[in-house]
Amino acid sequence: MLVDVKEIQKVSNMFMNAIHEDEIELLNKLYDALKEGDRERADSLMDEFLQDVEEHFSTEEALMREAEFFAYPMHKQEHDMMRKEVARIHERWKESKDPQEVIKFLEEVFVPWLKLHVATMDSVTAIHIGD
Ligand SMILES: [Fe+2]
Ligand SMILES: [Fe+2]
């Protein structure tokens, strides 16, 4: 398992929590497929991951625009930086199909980022948006 759902902070918006929980479930499936060297399964899960991250971020951005959240540009900027990183690793995977490269990205880049992002940006955003 890559990350336990308990390691990701709960925010004060249930919809956002559900998005995070679903993402963690997908991350763990992807991680297991990569660890097992199941490239076919990992390949479709990589496509799902790219799509899931986009949905996660764009849903939060829509919620922020609706609530006219003051820190929208800052929050979106963090998303945009990670959108690029995820697109890059997705592209790398399609080229090399190297599980180690993606494992390293998930362990060292994506999960630490997600933990911090949820505990800071998402957490403040959820307080403003409410439940
Ligand atoms: Fe989030
Ligand atoms: Fe976010």
Short mmCIF file of N, CA and C and ligand atoms in Angstrom, two decimals:
data_model
loop_
_atom_site.label_atom_id
_atom_site.label_comp_id
_atom_site.label_asym_id
_atom_site.label_seq_id
_atom_site.Cartn_x
_atom_site.Cartn_y
_atom_site.Cartn_z
N MET A 1 0.83 -1.20 0.00
CA MET A 1 0.00 0.00 0.00
C MET A 1 0.87 1.26 0.00
N LEU A 2 0.48 2.19 -0.81
CA LEU A 2 1.23 3.44 -0.92
C LEU A 2 0.89 4.39 0.22
N VAL A 3 -0.39 4.58 0.45
CA VAL A 3 -0.81 5.55 1.46
C VAL A 3 -2.12 5.12 2.10
N ASP A 4 -2.17 5.22 3.42
CA ASP A 4 -3.39 4.90 4.16
C ASP A 4 -4.28 6.13 4.15
N VAL A 5 -5.56 5.91 4.01
CA VAL A 5 -6.52 7.02 3.97
C VAL A 5 -6.42 7.89 5.24
N LYS A 6 -6.00 7.28 6.33
CA LYS A 6 -5.86 8.01 7.61
C LYS A 6 -4.70 9.02 7.58
N GLU A 7 -3.79 8.82 6.64
CA GLU A 7 -2.64 9.73 6.54
C GLU A 7 -3.01 11.05 5.87
N ILE A 8 -4.17 11.09 5.25
CA ILE A 8 -4.62 12.31 4.58
C ILE A 8 -5.63 13.01 5.47
N GLN A 9 -5.33 14.25 5.79
CA GLN A 9 -6.16 15.01 6.72
C GLN A 9 -7.60 15.16 6.19
N LYS A 10 -8.54 15.07 7.13
CA LYS A 10 -9.94 15.33 6.77
C LYS A 10 -10.14 16.84 6.75
N VAL A 11 -10.93 17.29 5.77
CA VAL A 11 -11.25 18.72 5.70
C VAL A 11 -12.73 18.89 6.05
N SER A 12 -13.17 20.15 6.18
CA SER A 12 -14.55 20.34 6.66
C SER A 12 -15.58 20.37 5.53
N ASN A 13 -15.29 19.70 4.44
CA ASN A 13 -16.25 19.55 3.36
C ASN A 13 -16.26 18.07 2.94
N MET A 14 -17.39 17.43 3.13
CA MET A 14 -17.50 15.98 2.91
C MET A 14 -17.27 15.59 1.45
N PHE A 15 -17.68 16.47 0.55
CA PHE A 15 -17.51 16.20 -0.87
C PHE A 15 -16.02 16.11 -1.22
N MET A 16 -15.26 17.06 -0.68
CA MET A 16 -13.80 17.06 -0.91
C MET A 16 -13.16 15.82 -0.28
N ASN A 17 -13.61 15.45 0.91
CA ASN A 17 -13.07 14.24 1.55
C ASN A 17 -13.32 13.00 0.68
N ALA A 18 -14.50 12.94 0.10
CA ALA A 18 -14.84 11.79 -0.75
C ALA A 18 -13.93 11.74 -1.99
N ILE A 19 -13.66 12.90 -2.56
CA ILE A 19 -12.75 12.97 -3.72
C ILE A 19 -11.37 12.45 -3.32
N HIS A 20 -10.90 12.89 -2.16
CA HIS A 20 -9.57 12.46 -1.69
C HIS A 20 -9.53 10.96 -1.43
N GLU A 21 -10.57 10.44 -0.80
CA GLU A 21 -10.60 9.01 -0.50
C GLU A 21 -10.59 8.17 -1.77
N ASP A 22 -11.37 8.60 -2.76
CA ASP A 22 -11.39 7.87 -4.04
C ASP A 22 -10.02 7.92 -4.71
N GLU A 23 -9.38 9.06 -4.63
CA GLU A 23 -8.05 9.19 -5.24
C GLU A 23 -7.04 8.26 -4.55
N ILE A 24 -7.11 8.18 -3.25
CA ILE A 24 -6.19 7.32 -2.51
C ILE A 24 -6.40 5.86 -2.88
N GLU A 25 -7.65 5.48 -3.03
CA GLU A 25 -7.97 4.11 -3.44
C GLU A 25 -7.34 3.79 -4.80
N LEU A 26 -7.49 4.72 -5.72
CA LEU A 26 -6.91 4.56 -7.05
C LEU A 26 -5.37 4.53 -6.99
N LEU A 27 -4.80 5.42 -6.19
CA LEU A 27 -3.34 5.47 -6.03
C LEU A 27 -2.81 4.13 -5.53
N ASN A 28 -3.50 3.53 -4.57
CA ASN A 28 -3.05 2.25 -4.02
C ASN A 28 -3.15 1.13 -5.05
N LYS A 29 -4.21 1.16 -5.84
CA LYS A 29 -4.36 0.15 -6.91
C LYS A 29 -3.23 0.28 -7.93
N LEU A 30 -2.96 1.53 -8.32
CA LEU A 30 -1.89 1.79 -9.27
C LEU A 30 -0.54 1.34 -8.71
N TYR A 31 -0.30 1.70 -7.47
CA TYR A 31 0.96 1.35 -6.81
C TYR A 31 1.15 -0.17 -6.76
N ASP A 32 0.11 -0.89 -6.40
CA ASP A 32 0.19 -2.35 -6.34
C ASP A 32 0.49 -2.95 -7.72
N ALA A 33 -0.19 -2.45 -8.74
CA ALA A 33 0.04 -2.95 -10.10
C ALA A 33 1.48 -2.70 -10.53
N LEU A 34 2.00 -1.52 -10.18
CA LEU A 34 3.39 -1.19 -10.52
C LEU A 34 4.37 -2.09 -9.78
N LYS A 35 4.10 -2.28 -8.50
CA LYS A 35 4.97 -3.13 -7.66
C LYS A 35 4.99 -4.56 -8.15
N GLU A 36 3.82 -5.03 -8.63
CA GLU A 36 3.71 -6.40 -9.13
C GLU A 36 4.27 -6.53 -10.55
N GLY A 37 4.60 -5.39 -11.16
CA GLY A 37 5.12 -5.41 -12.53
C GLY A 37 4.05 -5.73 -13.56
N ASP A 38 2.77 -5.52 -13.18
CA ASP A 38 1.66 -5.76 -14.10
C ASP A 38 1.48 -4.51 -14.98
N ARG A 39 2.21 -4.48 -16.09
CA ARG A 39 2.26 -3.27 -16.92
C ARG A 39 0.94 -2.96 -17.62
N GLU A 40 0.21 -4.01 -17.95
CA GLU A 40 -1.06 -3.80 -18.66
C GLU A 40 -2.07 -3.10 -17.74
N ARG A 41 -2.16 -3.62 -16.51
CA ARG A 41 -3.07 -3.04 -15.53
C ARG A 41 -2.59 -1.64 -15.13
N ALA A 42 -1.29 -1.51 -14.93
CA ALA A 42 -0.72 -0.21 -14.56
C ALA A 42 -0.99 0.82 -15.65
N ASP A 43 -0.96 0.37 -16.89
CA ASP A 43 -1.16 1.29 -18.02
C ASP A 43 -2.56 1.90 -17.99
N SER A 44 -3.57 1.08 -17.76
CA SER A 44 -4.93 1.65 -17.72
C SER A 44 -5.13 2.46 -16.44
N LEU A 45 -4.50 2.04 -15.35
CA LEU A 45 -4.60 2.81 -14.11
C LEU A 45 -3.87 4.16 -14.20
N MET A 46 -2.81 4.20 -14.99
CA MET A 46 -2.12 5.49 -15.22
C MET A 46 -3.05 6.46 -15.95
N ASP A 47 -3.81 5.95 -16.91
CA ASP A 47 -4.78 6.81 -17.62
C ASP A 47 -5.86 7.29 -16.65
N GLU A 48 -6.31 6.37 -15.80
CA GLU A 48 -7.32 6.73 -14.79
C GLU A 48 -6.77 7.78 -13.83
N PHE A 49 -5.53 7.62 -13.45
CA PHE A 49 -4.87 8.55 -12.51
C PHE A 49 -4.84 9.97 -13.10
N LEU A 50 -4.41 10.06 -14.35
CA LEU A 50 -4.35 11.36 -15.02
C LEU A 50 -5.73 12.03 -15.05
N GLN A 51 -6.74 11.24 -15.35
CA GLN A 51 -8.11 11.74 -15.44
C GLN A 51 -8.65 12.10 -14.05
N ASP A 52 -8.34 11.26 -13.08
CA ASP A 52 -8.83 11.47 -11.72
C ASP A 52 -8.27 12.76 -11.11
N VAL A 53 -6.99 13.00 -11.33
CA VAL A 53 -6.34 14.21 -10.80
C VAL A 53 -7.00 15.44 -11.42
N GLU A 54 -7.25 15.39 -12.73
CA GLU A 54 -7.90 16.51 -13.39
C GLU A 54 -9.29 16.77 -12.81
N GLU A 55 -10.04 15.70 -12.60
CA GLU A 55 -11.39 15.85 -12.03
C GLU A 55 -11.34 16.39 -10.61
N HIS A 56 -10.40 15.87 -9.83
CA HIS A 56 -10.20 16.33 -8.45
C HIS A 56 -9.96 17.84 -8.43
N PHE A 57 -9.00 18.27 -9.23
CA PHE A 57 -8.61 19.69 -9.21
C PHE A 57 -9.71 20.57 -9.79
N SER A 58 -10.28 20.16 -10.91
CA SER A 58 -11.28 21.04 -11.52
C SER A 58 -12.56 21.12 -10.70
N THR A 59 -12.88 20.05 -9.98
CA THR A 59 -14.06 20.10 -9.09
C THR A 59 -13.82 21.12 -7.97
N GLU A 60 -12.66 21.05 -7.34
CA GLU A 60 -12.35 22.02 -6.28
C GLU A 60 -12.35 23.45 -6.82
N GLU A 61 -11.81 23.62 -8.01
CA GLU A 61 -11.76 24.96 -8.61
C GLU A 61 -13.17 25.49 -8.88
N ALA A 62 -14.06 24.62 -9.31
CA ALA A 62 -15.45 25.04 -9.54
C ALA A 62 -16.12 25.43 -8.21
N LEU A 63 -15.86 24.65 -7.17
CA LEU A 63 -16.41 24.96 -5.84
C LEU A 63 -15.91 26.32 -5.35
N MET A 64 -14.63 26.58 -5.58
CA MET A 64 -14.03 27.85 -5.15
C MET A 64 -14.61 29.04 -5.90
N ARG A 65 -14.83 28.85 -7.20
CA ARG A 65 -15.40 29.95 -8.00
C ARG A 65 -16.82 30.25 -7.55
N GLU A 66 -17.58 29.20 -7.28
CA GLU A 66 -18.95 29.35 -6.79
C GLU A 66 -18.97 30.11 -5.48
N ALA A 67 -18.04 29.77 -4.60
CA ALA A 67 -17.99 30.39 -3.27
C ALA A 67 -17.21 31.71 -3.28
N GLU A 68 -16.72 32.10 -4.44
CA GLU A 68 -15.89 33.30 -4.59
C GLU A 68 -14.78 33.34 -3.53
N PHE A 69 -14.05 32.25 -3.48
CA PHE A 69 -12.98 32.09 -2.50
C PHE A 69 -11.78 32.98 -2.85
N PHE A 70 -11.34 33.79 -1.87
CA PHE A 70 -10.29 34.79 -2.14
C PHE A 70 -8.95 34.18 -2.58
N ALA A 71 -8.63 33.00 -2.10
CA ALA A 71 -7.32 32.40 -2.43
C ALA A 71 -7.37 31.48 -3.65
N TYR A 72 -8.42 31.64 -4.45
CA TYR A 72 -8.56 30.81 -5.66
C TYR A 72 -7.29 30.79 -6.52
N PRO A 73 -6.69 31.95 -6.85
CA PRO A 73 -5.50 31.92 -7.73
C PRO A 73 -4.34 31.13 -7.13
N MET A 74 -4.14 31.25 -5.82
CA MET A 74 -3.04 30.53 -5.17
C MET A 74 -3.29 29.03 -5.18
N HIS A 75 -4.53 28.67 -4.85
CA HIS A 75 -4.89 27.25 -4.82
C HIS A 75 -4.77 26.65 -6.23
N LYS A 76 -5.29 27.38 -7.21
CA LYS A 76 -5.24 26.89 -8.60
C LYS A 76 -3.79 26.76 -9.08
N GLN A 77 -2.95 27.68 -8.64
CA GLN A 77 -1.54 27.63 -9.03
C GLN A 77 -0.87 26.33 -8.55
N GLU A 78 -1.19 25.94 -7.32
CA GLU A 78 -0.64 24.67 -6.80
C GLU A 78 -1.15 23.50 -7.64
N HIS A 79 -2.44 23.54 -7.98
CA HIS A 79 -3.00 22.49 -8.84
C HIS A 79 -2.29 22.47 -10.19
N ASP A 80 -2.11 23.64 -10.77
CA ASP A 80 -1.52 23.71 -12.12
C ASP A 80 -0.10 23.15 -12.13
N MET A 81 0.65 23.42 -11.07
CA MET A 81 2.01 22.87 -10.99
C MET A 81 1.97 21.34 -10.97
N MET A 82 1.04 20.79 -10.18
CA MET A 82 0.95 19.33 -10.10
C MET A 82 0.32 18.72 -11.36
N ARG A 83 -0.59 19.46 -12.01
CA ARG A 83 -1.14 18.99 -13.29
C ARG A 83 0.01 18.72 -14.26
N LYS A 84 0.98 19.65 -14.30
CA LYS A 84 2.12 19.51 -15.20
C LYS A 84 2.97 18.29 -14.85
N GLU A 85 3.20 18.12 -13.54
CA GLU A 85 4.02 16.98 -13.08
C GLU A 85 3.36 15.65 -13.41
N VAL A 86 2.05 15.59 -13.21
CA VAL A 86 1.32 14.35 -13.46
C VAL A 86 1.29 14.08 -14.98
N ALA A 87 1.09 15.12 -15.78
CA ALA A 87 1.11 14.95 -17.24
C ALA A 87 2.49 14.45 -17.69
N ARG A 88 3.53 14.98 -17.06
CA ARG A 88 4.90 14.60 -17.41
C ARG A 88 5.17 13.13 -17.08
N ILE A 89 4.77 12.70 -15.88
CA ILE A 89 5.05 11.30 -15.50
C ILE A 89 4.19 10.34 -16.33
N HIS A 90 2.98 10.79 -16.68
CA HIS A 90 2.11 9.98 -17.54
C HIS A 90 2.77 9.78 -18.92
N GLU A 91 3.34 10.85 -19.43
CA GLU A 91 4.04 10.80 -20.71
C GLU A 91 5.27 9.89 -20.62
N ARG A 92 6.03 10.05 -19.55
CA ARG A 92 7.23 9.22 -19.32
C ARG A 92 6.86 7.74 -19.29
N TRP A 93 5.75 7.45 -18.60
CA TRP A 93 5.29 6.06 -18.51
C TRP A 93 4.99 5.50 -19.89
N LYS A 94 4.30 6.30 -20.72
CA LYS A 94 3.93 5.84 -22.06
C LYS A 94 5.19 5.56 -22.90
N GLU A 95 6.25 6.33 -22.64
CA GLU A 95 7.50 6.14 -23.38
C GLU A 95 8.28 4.92 -22.89
N SER A 96 8.44 4.83 -21.57
CA SER A 96 9.40 3.86 -21.03
C SER A 96 8.76 2.63 -20.39
N LYS A 97 7.50 2.77 -19.93
CA LYS A 97 6.81 1.69 -19.19
C LYS A 97 7.70 1.17 -18.05
N ASP A 98 8.35 2.10 -17.40
CA ASP A 98 9.24 1.73 -16.29
C ASP A 98 8.51 1.93 -14.96
N PRO A 99 8.10 0.83 -14.30
CA PRO A 99 7.35 0.96 -13.05
C PRO A 99 8.11 1.75 -11.98
N GLN A 100 9.44 1.56 -11.94
CA GLN A 100 10.25 2.21 -10.90
C GLN A 100 10.14 3.73 -10.95
N GLU A 101 10.08 4.24 -12.16
CA GLU A 101 10.02 5.68 -12.34
C GLU A 101 8.72 6.24 -11.73
N VAL A 102 7.63 5.54 -11.97
CA VAL A 102 6.33 5.99 -11.46
C VAL A 102 6.26 5.76 -9.94
N ILE A 103 6.77 4.64 -9.48
CA ILE A 103 6.79 4.35 -8.04
C ILE A 103 7.52 5.48 -7.29
N LYS A 104 8.66 5.85 -7.83
CA LYS A 104 9.46 6.93 -7.23
C LYS A 104 8.66 8.25 -7.22
N PHE A 105 7.99 8.53 -8.31
CA PHE A 105 7.18 9.75 -8.40
C PHE A 105 6.06 9.74 -7.36
N LEU A 106 5.38 8.61 -7.25
CA LEU A 106 4.26 8.53 -6.30
C LEU A 106 4.76 8.68 -4.86
N GLU A 107 5.84 7.97 -4.55
CA GLU A 107 6.37 7.98 -3.17
C GLU A 107 7.00 9.32 -2.79
N GLU A 108 7.76 9.87 -3.73
CA GLU A 108 8.59 11.02 -3.36
C GLU A 108 8.00 12.37 -3.76
N VAL A 109 7.11 12.36 -4.73
CA VAL A 109 6.55 13.63 -5.20
C VAL A 109 5.05 13.73 -4.90
N PHE A 110 4.28 12.81 -5.45
CA PHE A 110 2.83 13.01 -5.39
C PHE A 110 2.26 12.90 -3.98
N VAL A 111 2.59 11.84 -3.26
CA VAL A 111 1.99 11.65 -1.93
C VAL A 111 2.42 12.74 -0.94
N PRO A 112 3.72 13.07 -0.86
CA PRO A 112 4.09 14.17 0.04
C PRO A 112 3.38 15.48 -0.32
N TRP A 113 3.27 15.73 -1.61
CA TRP A 113 2.56 16.94 -2.08
C TRP A 113 1.09 16.90 -1.65
N LEU A 114 0.45 15.76 -1.88
CA LEU A 114 -0.98 15.62 -1.57
C LEU A 114 -1.24 15.84 -0.08
N LYS A 115 -0.39 15.24 0.74
CA LYS A 115 -0.56 15.39 2.20
C LYS A 115 -0.50 16.85 2.60
N LEU A 116 0.51 17.54 2.09
CA LEU A 116 0.71 18.94 2.43
C LEU A 116 -0.41 19.82 1.84
N HIS A 117 -0.74 19.55 0.61
CA HIS A 117 -1.76 20.35 -0.08
C HIS A 117 -3.12 20.24 0.62
N VAL A 118 -3.49 19.02 0.99
CA VAL A 118 -4.78 18.81 1.66
C VAL A 118 -4.78 19.48 3.03
N ALA A 119 -3.66 19.36 3.75
CA ALA A 119 -3.57 19.93 5.10
C ALA A 119 -3.54 21.46 5.09
N THR A 120 -3.16 22.06 3.99
CA THR A 120 -3.05 23.52 3.93
C THR A 120 -4.15 24.10 3.02
N MET A 121 -3.91 24.13 1.72
CA MET A 121 -4.84 24.74 0.75
C MET A 121 -6.26 24.19 0.83
N ASP A 122 -6.38 22.86 0.76
CA ASP A 122 -7.73 22.26 0.75
C ASP A 122 -8.44 22.49 2.07
N SER A 123 -7.67 22.42 3.14
CA SER A 123 -8.25 22.57 4.46
C SER A 123 -8.82 23.98 4.66
N VAL A 124 -8.07 24.99 4.27
CA VAL A 124 -8.53 26.39 4.36
C VAL A 124 -9.72 26.63 3.41
N THR A 125 -9.60 26.08 2.23
CA THR A 125 -10.67 26.21 1.23
C THR A 125 -11.98 25.60 1.75
N ALA A 126 -11.88 24.41 2.34
CA ALA A 126 -13.07 23.71 2.84
C ALA A 126 -13.76 24.51 3.95
N ILE A 127 -12.97 25.18 4.78
CA ILE A 127 -13.54 26.00 5.85
C ILE A 127 -14.36 27.14 5.22
N HIS A 128 -13.81 27.73 4.18
CA HIS A 128 -14.50 28.84 3.53
C HIS A 128 -15.77 28.37 2.80
N ILE A 129 -15.66 27.26 2.10
CA ILE A 129 -16.79 26.74 1.32
C ILE A 129 -17.89 26.20 2.24
N GLY A 130 -17.48 25.57 3.32
CA GLY A 130 -18.44 24.94 4.23
C GLY A 130 -18.83 23.57 3.73
N ASP A 131 -19.87 23.03 4.30
CA ASP A 131 -20.26 21.66 3.97
C ASP A 131 -21.61 21.62 3.27
FE FE B 1 -8.08 18.26 -2.88
FE FE B 2 -6.74 21.38 -3.89
#
